[in-house]
mmCIF file with all atom_site columns, C-alpha atoms in Angstrom:
data_model
loop_
_atom_site.group_PDB
_atom_site.id
_atom_site.type_symbol
_atom_site.label_atom_id
_atom_site.label_alt_id
_atom_site.label_comp_id
_atom_site.label_asym_id
_atom_site.label_entity_id
_atom_site.label_seq_id
_atom_site.pdbx_PDB_ins_code
_atom_site.Cartn_x
_atom_site.Cartn_y
_atom_site.Cartn_z
_atom_site.occupancy
_atom_site.B_iso_or_equiv
_atom_site.pdbx_formal_charge
_atom_site.auth_seq_id
_atom_site.auth_comp_id
_atom_site.auth_asym_id
_atom_site.auth_atom_id
_atom_site.pdbx_PDB_model_num
ATOM 1   C CA . UNK A 1 1   ? -28.394 14.052 -40.007 1.00 65.00 ? 1   UNK A CA 1
ATOM 2   C CA . UNK A 1 2   ? -25.046 15.835 -39.771 1.00 74.00 ? 2   UNK A CA 1
ATOM 3   C CA . UNK A 1 3   ? -23.170 13.116 -41.444 1.00 83.00 ? 3   UNK A CA 1
ATOM 4   C CA . UNK A 1 4   ? -25.907 12.998 -44.208 1.00 86.00 ? 4   UNK A CA 1
ATOM 5   C CA . UNK A 1 5   ? -25.425 16.784 -44.786 1.00 88.00 ? 5   UNK A CA 1
ATOM 6   C CA . UNK A 1 6   ? -21.628 16.335 -44.800 1.00 87.00 ? 6   UNK A CA 1
ATOM 7   C CA . UNK A 1 7   ? -21.982 13.588 -47.636 1.00 91.00 ? 7   UNK A CA 1
ATOM 8   C CA . UNK A 1 8   ? -24.380 15.767 -49.615 1.00 93.00 ? 8   UNK A CA 1
ATOM 9   C CA . UNK A 1 9   ? -22.018 18.717 -49.387 1.00 93.00 ? 9   UNK A CA 1
ATOM 10  C CA . UNK A 1 10  ? -19.047 16.533 -50.459 1.00 95.00 ? 10  UNK A CA 1
ATOM 11  C CA . UNK A 1 11  ? -21.073 15.160 -53.408 1.00 96.00 ? 11  UNK A CA 1
ATOM 12  C CA . UNK A 1 12  ? -22.250 18.783 -54.445 1.00 96.00 ? 12  UNK A CA 1
ATOM 13  C CA . UNK A 1 13  ? -18.794 20.041 -54.245 1.00 96.00 ? 13  UNK A CA 1
ATOM 14  C CA . UNK A 1 14  ? -17.511 17.102 -56.346 1.00 97.00 ? 14  UNK A CA 1
ATOM 15  C CA . UNK A 1 15  ? -20.139 17.869 -58.972 1.00 97.00 ? 15  UNK A CA 1
ATOM 16  C CA . UNK A 1 16  ? -19.105 21.593 -59.126 1.00 97.00 ? 16  UNK A CA 1
ATOM 17  C CA . UNK A 1 17  ? -15.547 20.437 -59.661 1.00 97.00 ? 17  UNK A CA 1
ATOM 18  C CA . UNK A 1 18  ? -16.666 18.404 -62.708 1.00 97.00 ? 18  UNK A CA 1
ATOM 19  C CA . UNK A 1 19  ? -18.615 21.161 -64.264 1.00 96.00 ? 19  UNK A CA 1
ATOM 20  C CA . UNK A 1 20  ? -15.803 22.533 -66.556 1.00 94.00 ? 20  UNK A CA 1
ATOM 21  C CA . UNK A 1 21  ? -15.525 18.928 -68.128 1.00 94.00 ? 21  UNK A CA 1
ATOM 22  C CA . UNK A 1 22  ? -19.385 18.666 -68.354 1.00 93.00 ? 22  UNK A CA 1
ATOM 23  C CA . UNK A 1 23  ? -20.276 22.129 -69.800 1.00 93.00 ? 23  UNK A CA 1
ATOM 24  C CA . UNK A 1 24  ? -17.565 22.493 -72.327 1.00 90.00 ? 24  UNK A CA 1
ATOM 25  C CA . UNK A 1 25  ? -18.178 21.431 -75.918 1.00 89.00 ? 25  UNK A CA 1
ATOM 26  C CA . UNK A 1 26  ? -15.167 19.179 -75.514 1.00 88.00 ? 26  UNK A CA 1
ATOM 27  C CA . UNK A 1 27  ? -13.344 18.572 -72.234 1.00 90.00 ? 27  UNK A CA 1
ATOM 28  C CA . UNK A 1 28  ? -10.453 21.332 -72.199 1.00 87.00 ? 28  UNK A CA 1
ATOM 29  C CA . UNK A 1 29  ? -7.654  18.692 -71.569 1.00 93.00 ? 29  UNK A CA 1
ATOM 30  C CA . UNK A 1 30  ? -4.757  18.663 -73.828 1.00 92.00 ? 30  UNK A CA 1
ATOM 31  C CA . UNK A 1 31  ? -4.308  14.833 -73.851 1.00 92.00 ? 31  UNK A CA 1
ATOM 32  C CA . UNK A 1 32  ? -7.997  14.015 -74.119 1.00 92.00 ? 32  UNK A CA 1
ATOM 33  C CA . UNK A 1 33  ? -8.147  13.804 -78.075 1.00 92.00 ? 33  UNK A CA 1
ATOM 34  C CA . UNK A 1 34  ? -5.168  11.441 -77.937 1.00 93.00 ? 34  UNK A CA 1
ATOM 35  C CA . UNK A 1 35  ? -7.084  9.228  -75.341 1.00 93.00 ? 35  UNK A CA 1
ATOM 36  C CA . UNK A 1 36  ? -10.088 9.163  -77.235 1.00 94.00 ? 36  UNK A CA 1
ATOM 37  C CA . UNK A 1 37  ? -8.259  8.234  -80.402 1.00 93.00 ? 37  UNK A CA 1
ATOM 38  C CA . UNK A 1 38  ? -6.432  5.416  -78.654 1.00 93.00 ? 38  UNK A CA 1
ATOM 39  C CA . UNK A 1 39  ? -9.633  4.087  -77.116 1.00 95.00 ? 39  UNK A CA 1
ATOM 40  C CA . UNK A 1 40  ? -11.149 4.162  -80.564 1.00 95.00 ? 40  UNK A CA 1
ATOM 41  C CA . UNK A 1 41  ? -8.439  2.079  -81.861 1.00 95.00 ? 41  UNK A CA 1
ATOM 42  C CA . UNK A 1 42  ? -8.570  -0.351 -78.774 1.00 94.00 ? 42  UNK A CA 1
ATOM 43  C CA . UNK A 1 43  ? -12.488 -0.895 -78.990 1.00 94.00 ? 43  UNK A CA 1
ATOM 44  C CA . UNK A 1 44  ? -12.735 -1.016 -82.956 1.00 94.00 ? 44  UNK A CA 1
ATOM 45  C CA . UNK A 1 45  ? -9.560  -2.689 -84.138 1.00 94.00 ? 45  UNK A CA 1
ATOM 46  C CA . UNK A 1 46  ? -10.953 -6.135 -84.357 1.00 92.00 ? 46  UNK A CA 1
ATOM 47  C CA . UNK A 1 47  ? -13.772 -5.059 -86.632 1.00 91.00 ? 47  UNK A CA 1
ATOM 48  C CA . UNK A 1 48  ? -12.014 -2.677 -88.785 1.00 93.00 ? 48  UNK A CA 1
ATOM 49  C CA . UNK A 1 49  ? -9.809  -3.463 -91.731 1.00 93.00 ? 49  UNK A CA 1
ATOM 50  C CA . UNK A 1 50  ? -8.748  0.023  -92.146 1.00 93.00 ? 50  UNK A CA 1
ATOM 51  C CA . UNK A 1 51  ? -7.562  0.391  -88.657 1.00 94.00 ? 51  UNK A CA 1
ATOM 52  C CA . UNK A 1 52  ? -5.832  -2.799 -88.883 1.00 93.00 ? 52  UNK A CA 1
ATOM 53  C CA . UNK A 1 53  ? -3.750  -1.618 -91.907 1.00 94.00 ? 53  UNK A CA 1
ATOM 54  C CA . UNK A 1 54  ? -2.384  1.307  -89.791 1.00 93.00 ? 54  UNK A CA 1
ATOM 55  C CA . UNK A 1 55  ? -2.461  0.249  -86.034 1.00 92.00 ? 55  UNK A CA 1
ATOM 56  C CA . UNK A 1 56  ? -1.930  -2.616 -83.532 1.00 89.00 ? 56  UNK A CA 1
ATOM 57  C CA . UNK A 1 57  ? -2.994  -2.802 -80.019 1.00 87.00 ? 57  UNK A CA 1
ATOM 58  C CA . UNK A 1 58  ? -1.411  -5.169 -77.372 1.00 87.00 ? 58  UNK A CA 1
ATOM 59  C CA . UNK A 1 59  ? -2.707  -5.203 -73.778 1.00 86.00 ? 59  UNK A CA 1
ATOM 60  C CA . UNK A 1 60  ? -0.020  -5.235 -71.166 1.00 85.00 ? 60  UNK A CA 1
ATOM 61  C CA . UNK A 1 61  ? -0.268  -5.302 -67.524 1.00 85.00 ? 61  UNK A CA 1
ATOM 62  C CA . UNK A 1 62  ? 1.396   -2.005 -66.750 1.00 88.00 ? 62  UNK A CA 1
ATOM 63  C CA . UNK A 1 63  ? 0.568   0.340  -63.735 1.00 91.00 ? 63  UNK A CA 1
ATOM 64  C CA . UNK A 1 64  ? -1.170  3.001  -66.043 1.00 91.00 ? 64  UNK A CA 1
ATOM 65  C CA . UNK A 1 65  ? -4.474  1.433  -66.981 1.00 93.00 ? 65  UNK A CA 1
ATOM 66  C CA . UNK A 1 66  ? -6.990  3.139  -64.973 1.00 93.00 ? 66  UNK A CA 1
ATOM 67  C CA . UNK A 1 67  ? -9.170  4.880  -67.660 1.00 94.00 ? 67  UNK A CA 1
ATOM 68  C CA . UNK A 1 68  ? -8.326  2.270  -70.363 1.00 94.00 ? 68  UNK A CA 1
ATOM 69  C CA . UNK A 1 69  ? -10.128 -0.423 -68.287 1.00 94.00 ? 69  UNK A CA 1
ATOM 70  C CA . UNK A 1 70  ? -12.782 1.784  -67.307 1.00 95.00 ? 70  UNK A CA 1
ATOM 71  C CA . UNK A 1 71  ? -13.687 2.963  -70.804 1.00 95.00 ? 71  UNK A CA 1
ATOM 72  C CA . UNK A 1 72  ? -14.256 -0.608 -72.063 1.00 92.00 ? 72  UNK A CA 1
ATOM 73  C CA . UNK A 1 73  ? -17.708 -1.134 -70.214 1.00 94.00 ? 73  UNK A CA 1
ATOM 74  C CA . UNK A 1 74  ? -18.731 2.559  -70.334 1.00 96.00 ? 74  UNK A CA 1
ATOM 75  C CA . UNK A 1 75  ? -18.331 2.677  -74.041 1.00 96.00 ? 75  UNK A CA 1
ATOM 76  C CA . UNK A 1 76  ? -20.463 -0.285 -74.512 1.00 93.00 ? 76  UNK A CA 1
ATOM 77  C CA . UNK A 1 77  ? -23.111 1.415  -72.452 1.00 95.00 ? 77  UNK A CA 1
ATOM 78  C CA . UNK A 1 78  ? -22.954 4.862  -73.675 1.00 94.00 ? 78  UNK A CA 1
ATOM 79  C CA . UNK A 1 79  ? -20.817 5.006  -76.790 1.00 95.00 ? 79  UNK A CA 1
ATOM 80  C CA . UNK A 1 80  ? -17.183 6.240  -76.902 1.00 95.00 ? 80  UNK A CA 1
ATOM 81  C CA . UNK A 1 81  ? -17.566 9.887  -76.883 1.00 94.00 ? 81  UNK A CA 1
ATOM 82  C CA . UNK A 1 82  ? -20.128 9.874  -73.923 1.00 95.00 ? 82  UNK A CA 1
ATOM 83  C CA . UNK A 1 83  ? -17.864 7.446  -72.076 1.00 96.00 ? 83  UNK A CA 1
ATOM 84  C CA . UNK A 1 84  ? -14.769 9.700  -72.579 1.00 95.00 ? 84  UNK A CA 1
ATOM 85  C CA . UNK A 1 85  ? -16.738 12.722 -71.246 1.00 95.00 ? 85  UNK A CA 1
ATOM 86  C CA . UNK A 1 86  ? -17.803 10.742 -68.217 1.00 96.00 ? 86  UNK A CA 1
ATOM 87  C CA . UNK A 1 87  ? -14.218 9.715  -67.465 1.00 96.00 ? 87  UNK A CA 1
ATOM 88  C CA . UNK A 1 88  ? -13.117 13.383 -68.004 1.00 96.00 ? 88  UNK A CA 1
ATOM 89  C CA . UNK A 1 89  ? -15.709 14.550 -65.478 1.00 96.00 ? 89  UNK A CA 1
ATOM 90  C CA . UNK A 1 90  ? -15.013 11.859 -63.034 1.00 97.00 ? 90  UNK A CA 1
ATOM 91  C CA . UNK A 1 91  ? -11.344 12.702 -62.795 1.00 97.00 ? 91  UNK A CA 1
ATOM 92  C CA . UNK A 1 92  ? -11.966 16.092 -61.174 1.00 97.00 ? 92  UNK A CA 1
ATOM 93  C CA . UNK A 1 93  ? -15.199 14.992 -59.124 1.00 98.00 ? 93  UNK A CA 1
ATOM 94  C CA . UNK A 1 94  ? -13.417 12.034 -57.628 1.00 98.00 ? 94  UNK A CA 1
ATOM 95  C CA . UNK A 1 95  ? -10.401 14.269 -56.780 1.00 98.00 ? 95  UNK A CA 1
ATOM 96  C CA . UNK A 1 96  ? -12.526 16.859 -54.972 1.00 98.00 ? 96  UNK A CA 1
ATOM 97  C CA . UNK A 1 97  ? -14.491 14.131 -53.247 1.00 98.00 ? 97  UNK A CA 1
ATOM 98  C CA . UNK A 1 98  ? -11.299 12.171 -52.239 1.00 98.00 ? 98  UNK A CA 1
ATOM 99  C CA . UNK A 1 99  ? -9.764  15.290 -50.861 1.00 97.00 ? 99  UNK A CA 1
ATOM 100 C CA . UNK A 1 100 ? -12.729 16.313 -48.670 1.00 97.00 ? 100 UNK A CA 1
ATOM 101 C CA . UNK A 1 101 ? -13.099 12.575 -47.576 1.00 97.00 ? 101 UNK A CA 1
ATOM 102 C CA . UNK A 1 102 ? -9.507  12.697 -46.334 1.00 97.00 ? 102 UNK A CA 1
ATOM 103 C CA . UNK A 1 103 ? -10.229 16.058 -44.323 1.00 95.00 ? 103 UNK A CA 1
ATOM 104 C CA . UNK A 1 104 ? -13.417 14.625 -42.922 1.00 95.00 ? 104 UNK A CA 1
ATOM 105 C CA . UNK A 1 105 ? -11.799 11.448 -41.768 1.00 95.00 ? 105 UNK A CA 1
ATOM 106 C CA . UNK A 1 106 ? -8.730  13.211 -40.156 1.00 94.00 ? 106 UNK A CA 1
ATOM 107 C CA . UNK A 1 107 ? -10.551 15.988 -38.530 1.00 92.00 ? 107 UNK A CA 1
ATOM 108 C CA . UNK A 1 108 ? -14.261 14.455 -38.073 1.00 89.00 ? 108 UNK A CA 1
ATOM 109 C CA . UNK A 1 109 ? -15.551 17.542 -40.270 1.00 89.00 ? 109 UNK A CA 1
ATOM 110 C CA . UNK A 1 110 ? -14.759 19.233 -43.558 1.00 90.00 ? 110 UNK A CA 1
ATOM 111 C CA . UNK A 1 111 ? -12.854 22.355 -42.586 1.00 89.00 ? 111 UNK A CA 1
ATOM 112 C CA . UNK A 1 112 ? -11.309 25.310 -44.285 1.00 92.00 ? 112 UNK A CA 1
ATOM 113 C CA . UNK A 1 113 ? -8.074  23.124 -45.217 1.00 91.00 ? 113 UNK A CA 1
ATOM 114 C CA . UNK A 1 114 ? -10.232 20.757 -47.185 1.00 91.00 ? 114 UNK A CA 1
ATOM 115 C CA . UNK A 1 115 ? -12.084 23.540 -48.986 1.00 94.00 ? 115 UNK A CA 1
ATOM 116 C CA . UNK A 1 116 ? -8.865  25.248 -49.859 1.00 95.00 ? 116 UNK A CA 1
ATOM 117 C CA . UNK A 1 117 ? -7.361  21.893 -51.357 1.00 94.00 ? 117 UNK A CA 1
ATOM 118 C CA . UNK A 1 118 ? -10.122 22.064 -53.864 1.00 96.00 ? 118 UNK A CA 1
ATOM 119 C CA . UNK A 1 119 ? -8.128  24.644 -55.748 1.00 94.00 ? 119 UNK A CA 1
ATOM 120 C CA . UNK A 1 120 ? -5.605  22.047 -56.712 1.00 95.00 ? 120 UNK A CA 1
ATOM 121 C CA . UNK A 1 121 ? -8.325  19.806 -58.512 1.00 97.00 ? 121 UNK A CA 1
ATOM 122 C CA . UNK A 1 122 ? -7.802  21.283 -61.759 1.00 96.00 ? 122 UNK A CA 1
ATOM 123 C CA . UNK A 1 123 ? -3.972  21.179 -61.590 1.00 94.00 ? 123 UNK A CA 1
ATOM 124 C CA . UNK A 1 124 ? -1.778  21.206 -64.590 1.00 94.00 ? 124 UNK A CA 1
ATOM 125 C CA . UNK A 1 125 ? -1.851  17.482 -64.722 1.00 93.00 ? 125 UNK A CA 1
ATOM 126 C CA . UNK A 1 126 ? -5.688  17.421 -64.988 1.00 94.00 ? 126 UNK A CA 1
ATOM 127 C CA . UNK A 1 127 ? -5.531  20.206 -67.557 1.00 94.00 ? 127 UNK A CA 1
ATOM 128 C CA . UNK A 1 128 ? -3.093  18.219 -69.544 1.00 93.00 ? 128 UNK A CA 1
ATOM 129 C CA . UNK A 1 129 ? -5.474  15.261 -69.555 1.00 92.00 ? 129 UNK A CA 1
ATOM 130 C CA . UNK A 1 130 ? -3.572  12.807 -67.423 1.00 94.00 ? 130 UNK A CA 1
ATOM 131 C CA . UNK A 1 131 ? -6.829  10.767 -66.534 1.00 95.00 ? 131 UNK A CA 1
ATOM 132 C CA . UNK A 1 132 ? -5.011  7.456  -65.333 1.00 95.00 ? 132 UNK A CA 1
ATOM 133 C CA . UNK A 1 133 ? -3.137  9.574  -63.010 1.00 96.00 ? 133 UNK A CA 1
ATOM 134 C CA . UNK A 1 134 ? -6.140  11.624 -61.801 1.00 96.00 ? 134 UNK A CA 1
ATOM 135 C CA . UNK A 1 135 ? -8.037  8.438  -61.299 1.00 97.00 ? 135 UNK A CA 1
ATOM 136 C CA . UNK A 1 136 ? -5.173  6.800  -59.283 1.00 97.00 ? 136 UNK A CA 1
ATOM 137 C CA . UNK A 1 137 ? -4.576  9.652  -57.248 1.00 97.00 ? 137 UNK A CA 1
ATOM 138 C CA . UNK A 1 138 ? -8.084  10.091 -56.253 1.00 98.00 ? 138 UNK A CA 1
ATOM 139 C CA . UNK A 1 139 ? -8.354  6.299  -55.474 1.00 98.00 ? 139 UNK A CA 1
ATOM 140 C CA . UNK A 1 140 ? -5.022  6.793  -53.469 1.00 98.00 ? 140 UNK A CA 1
ATOM 141 C CA . UNK A 1 141 ? -6.762  9.523  -51.370 1.00 98.00 ? 141 UNK A CA 1
ATOM 142 C CA . UNK A 1 142 ? -9.892  7.580  -50.737 1.00 98.00 ? 142 UNK A CA 1
ATOM 143 C CA . UNK A 1 143 ? -7.739  4.443  -49.860 1.00 98.00 ? 143 UNK A CA 1
ATOM 144 C CA . UNK A 1 144 ? -5.716  6.467  -47.275 1.00 98.00 ? 144 UNK A CA 1
ATOM 145 C CA . UNK A 1 145 ? -9.018  7.813  -45.850 1.00 98.00 ? 145 UNK A CA 1
ATOM 146 C CA . UNK A 1 146 ? -9.975  4.123  -45.367 1.00 98.00 ? 146 UNK A CA 1
ATOM 147 C CA . UNK A 1 147 ? -6.722  3.483  -43.806 1.00 98.00 ? 147 UNK A CA 1
ATOM 148 C CA . UNK A 1 148 ? -7.324  6.032  -41.185 1.00 97.00 ? 148 UNK A CA 1
ATOM 149 C CA . UNK A 1 149 ? -10.981 5.265  -40.642 1.00 96.00 ? 149 UNK A CA 1
ATOM 150 C CA . UNK A 1 150 ? -10.409 1.498  -40.268 1.00 97.00 ? 150 UNK A CA 1
ATOM 151 C CA . UNK A 1 151 ? -7.684  1.792  -37.546 1.00 94.00 ? 151 UNK A CA 1
ATOM 152 C CA . UNK A 1 152 ? -7.771  -0.998 -35.223 1.00 92.00 ? 152 UNK A CA 1
ATOM 153 C CA . UNK A 1 153 ? -9.780  -3.417 -37.624 1.00 96.00 ? 153 UNK A CA 1
ATOM 154 C CA . UNK A 1 154 ? -8.254  -6.837 -37.988 1.00 95.00 ? 154 UNK A CA 1
ATOM 155 C CA . UNK A 1 155 ? -9.298  -7.059 -41.685 1.00 97.00 ? 155 UNK A CA 1
ATOM 156 C CA . UNK A 1 156 ? -7.520  -3.679 -42.631 1.00 97.00 ? 156 UNK A CA 1
ATOM 157 C CA . UNK A 1 157 ? -4.280  -5.204 -43.697 1.00 96.00 ? 157 UNK A CA 1
ATOM 158 C CA . UNK A 1 158 ? -6.071  -7.889 -45.849 1.00 97.00 ? 158 UNK A CA 1
ATOM 159 C CA . UNK A 1 159 ? -8.212  -5.280 -47.499 1.00 97.00 ? 159 UNK A CA 1
ATOM 160 C CA . UNK A 1 160 ? -5.258  -3.286 -48.476 1.00 98.00 ? 160 UNK A CA 1
ATOM 161 C CA . UNK A 1 161 ? -3.602  -6.290 -49.977 1.00 97.00 ? 161 UNK A CA 1
ATOM 162 C CA . UNK A 1 162 ? -6.235  -5.809 -52.620 1.00 97.00 ? 162 UNK A CA 1
ATOM 163 C CA . UNK A 1 163 ? -6.557  -1.993 -52.629 1.00 98.00 ? 163 UNK A CA 1
ATOM 164 C CA . UNK A 1 164 ? -2.881  -1.289 -53.023 1.00 97.00 ? 164 UNK A CA 1
ATOM 165 C CA . UNK A 1 165 ? -2.497  -3.333 -56.316 1.00 96.00 ? 165 UNK A CA 1
ATOM 166 C CA . UNK A 1 166 ? -5.805  -1.610 -57.562 1.00 96.00 ? 166 UNK A CA 1
ATOM 167 C CA . UNK A 1 167 ? -4.163  2.029  -56.998 1.00 97.00 ? 167 UNK A CA 1
ATOM 168 C CA . UNK A 1 168 ? -1.114  0.540  -58.622 1.00 96.00 ? 168 UNK A CA 1
ATOM 169 C CA . UNK A 1 169 ? -3.001  -0.579 -61.619 1.00 95.00 ? 169 UNK A CA 1
ATOM 170 C CA . UNK A 1 170 ? -4.457  2.782  -62.038 1.00 96.00 ? 170 UNK A CA 1
ATOM 171 C CA . UNK A 1 171 ? -1.102  4.563  -61.930 1.00 95.00 ? 171 UNK A CA 1
ATOM 172 C CA . UNK A 1 172 ? 2.385   3.631  -60.358 1.00 94.00 ? 172 UNK A CA 1
ATOM 173 C CA . UNK A 1 173 ? 2.877   7.269  -59.262 1.00 95.00 ? 173 UNK A CA 1
ATOM 174 C CA . UNK A 1 174 ? -0.546  7.203  -57.367 1.00 97.00 ? 174 UNK A CA 1
ATOM 175 C CA . UNK A 1 175 ? 0.434   3.960  -55.471 1.00 97.00 ? 175 UNK A CA 1
ATOM 176 C CA . UNK A 1 176 ? 3.643   5.803  -54.390 1.00 96.00 ? 176 UNK A CA 1
ATOM 177 C CA . UNK A 1 177 ? 1.388   8.730  -53.084 1.00 97.00 ? 177 UNK A CA 1
ATOM 178 C CA . UNK A 1 178 ? -0.575  6.214  -51.231 1.00 98.00 ? 178 UNK A CA 1
ATOM 179 C CA . UNK A 1 179 ? 2.589   4.905  -49.585 1.00 97.00 ? 179 UNK A CA 1
ATOM 180 C CA . UNK A 1 180 ? 3.724   8.275  -48.635 1.00 97.00 ? 180 UNK A CA 1
ATOM 181 C CA . UNK A 1 181 ? 0.484   9.164  -46.935 1.00 98.00 ? 181 UNK A CA 1
ATOM 182 C CA . UNK A 1 182 ? 0.270   5.907  -44.997 1.00 98.00 ? 182 UNK A CA 1
ATOM 183 C CA . UNK A 1 183 ? 3.717   6.083  -43.925 1.00 97.00 ? 183 UNK A CA 1
ATOM 184 C CA . UNK A 1 184 ? 3.684   9.846  -42.928 1.00 97.00 ? 184 UNK A CA 1
ATOM 185 C CA . UNK A 1 185 ? 0.374   9.099  -40.907 1.00 97.00 ? 185 UNK A CA 1
ATOM 186 C CA . UNK A 1 186 ? 1.973   5.999  -39.094 1.00 96.00 ? 186 UNK A CA 1
ATOM 187 C CA . UNK A 1 187 ? 5.188   7.797  -38.532 1.00 96.00 ? 187 UNK A CA 1
ATOM 188 C CA . UNK A 1 188 ? 3.414   10.768 -37.047 1.00 94.00 ? 188 UNK A CA 1
ATOM 189 C CA . UNK A 1 189 ? 1.430   8.454  -34.630 1.00 92.00 ? 189 UNK A CA 1
ATOM 190 C CA . UNK A 1 190 ? 4.136   5.914  -33.820 1.00 91.00 ? 190 UNK A CA 1
ATOM 191 C CA . UNK A 1 191 ? 7.498   7.049  -34.971 1.00 93.00 ? 191 UNK A CA 1
ATOM 192 C CA . UNK A 1 192 ? 9.783   6.205  -37.869 1.00 91.00 ? 192 UNK A CA 1
ATOM 193 C CA . UNK A 1 193 ? 10.815  2.708  -36.809 1.00 91.00 ? 193 UNK A CA 1
ATOM 194 C CA . UNK A 1 194 ? 7.282   1.406  -36.026 1.00 92.00 ? 194 UNK A CA 1
ATOM 195 C CA . UNK A 1 195 ? 5.782   3.090  -39.048 1.00 95.00 ? 195 UNK A CA 1
ATOM 196 C CA . UNK A 1 196 ? 7.934   1.097  -41.642 1.00 94.00 ? 196 UNK A CA 1
ATOM 197 C CA . UNK A 1 197 ? 6.713   -2.380 -40.863 1.00 94.00 ? 197 UNK A CA 1
ATOM 198 C CA . UNK A 1 198 ? 3.005   -1.275 -40.337 1.00 95.00 ? 198 UNK A CA 1
ATOM 199 C CA . UNK A 1 199 ? 2.919   -0.328 -44.191 1.00 96.00 ? 199 UNK A CA 1
ATOM 200 C CA . UNK A 1 200 ? 3.536   -3.834 -45.266 1.00 96.00 ? 200 UNK A CA 1
ATOM 201 C CA . UNK A 1 201 ? 0.280   -4.406 -46.850 1.00 97.00 ? 201 UNK A CA 1
ATOM 202 C CA . UNK A 1 202 ? 1.145   -1.812 -49.398 1.00 97.00 ? 202 UNK A CA 1
ATOM 203 C CA . UNK A 1 203 ? 4.500   -3.437 -50.520 1.00 96.00 ? 203 UNK A CA 1
ATOM 204 C CA . UNK A 1 204 ? 3.107   -6.190 -52.942 1.00 94.00 ? 204 UNK A CA 1
ATOM 205 C CA . UNK A 1 205 ? 2.839   -3.809 -55.953 1.00 94.00 ? 205 UNK A CA 1
ATOM 206 C CA . UNK A 1 206 ? 6.720   -3.372 -55.665 1.00 91.00 ? 206 UNK A CA 1
ATOM 207 C CA . UNK A 1 207 ? 7.035   -6.982 -56.692 1.00 89.00 ? 207 UNK A CA 1
ATOM 208 C CA . UNK A 1 208 ? 4.408   -6.473 -59.601 1.00 84.00 ? 208 UNK A CA 1
ATOM 209 C CA . UNK A 1 209 ? 6.412   -3.640 -60.753 1.00 84.00 ? 209 UNK A CA 1
ATOM 210 C CA . UNK A 1 210 ? 9.614   -5.638 -61.006 1.00 84.00 ? 210 UNK A CA 1
ATOM 211 C CA . UNK A 1 211 ? 7.810   -8.592 -62.488 1.00 81.00 ? 211 UNK A CA 1
ATOM 212 C CA . UNK A 1 212 ? 5.974   -6.748 -65.297 1.00 74.00 ? 212 UNK A CA 1
ATOM 213 C CA . UNK A 1 213 ? 8.954   -4.556 -66.060 1.00 68.00 ? 213 UNK A CA 1
ATOM 214 C CA . UNK A 1 214 ? 10.988  -7.747 -66.885 1.00 57.00 ? 214 UNK A CA 1
ATOM 215 C CA . UNK A 1 215 ? 8.107   -9.079 -69.052 1.00 53.00 ? 215 UNK A CA 1
ATOM 216 C CA . UNK A 1 216 ? 6.963   -6.014 -70.915 1.00 53.00 ? 216 UNK A CA 1
ATOM 217 C CA . UNK A 1 217 ? 10.206  -3.755 -70.816 1.00 53.00 ? 217 UNK A CA 1
ATOM 218 C CA . UNK A 1 218 ? 10.958  -0.588 -68.730 1.00 50.00 ? 218 UNK A CA 1
ATOM 219 C CA . UNK A 1 219 ? 7.912   1.135  -67.174 1.00 48.00 ? 219 UNK A CA 1
ATOM 220 C CA . UNK A 1 220 ? 6.886   4.548  -68.502 1.00 49.00 ? 220 UNK A CA 1
ATOM 221 C CA . UNK A 1 221 ? 5.387   7.216  -66.379 1.00 44.00 ? 221 UNK A CA 1
ATOM 222 C CA . UNK A 1 222 ? 2.648   8.007  -69.043 1.00 45.00 ? 222 UNK A CA 1
ATOM 223 C CA . UNK A 1 223 ? -0.518  9.498  -68.260 1.00 51.00 ? 223 UNK A CA 1
#
């Protein structure tokens, strides 16, 4: 019962964090119109001669694709504007839920620290509309919670060989945050020298970064 109540509380607080994006006429994120315009070109370029006269769109595997991949199926289900609003609301909701989940896993409960962390959800980066970064950061926090919760599981390293590239694909910096969190946790528990090799399941995206930067050109921070 206590576990269920905690899960419901996290879900309720996540919904509360998403209300500014859900209730405003338009999500109040500076980059949101630019994202919406790019997604419109991405989704409609092949069927529009007018768009083809002015725009081109080329897919590249770079670590900054979280929302761009998510909007594709959502737009087919709900239309582009509704899909954009869903993503704009998911960013703060998932950030809130991920922060509370980390607190819950580390301390076996949601404490005052986790609640105070919610004031960072609507950070300048979220207000700017950096949706790829926001989604990647939330996934990084959830992944870190999994790393802690799955301590001692033989399959944990193999799971993170898949999870780390997914975080990287959302946003390069989010993968970096995941690495810092995992390394810091292992350092605290086992010391510096033992912590370094234990993070090996997170290393493959470094190779992806080098590989795709040589194919597509220099990586950009983006949003």
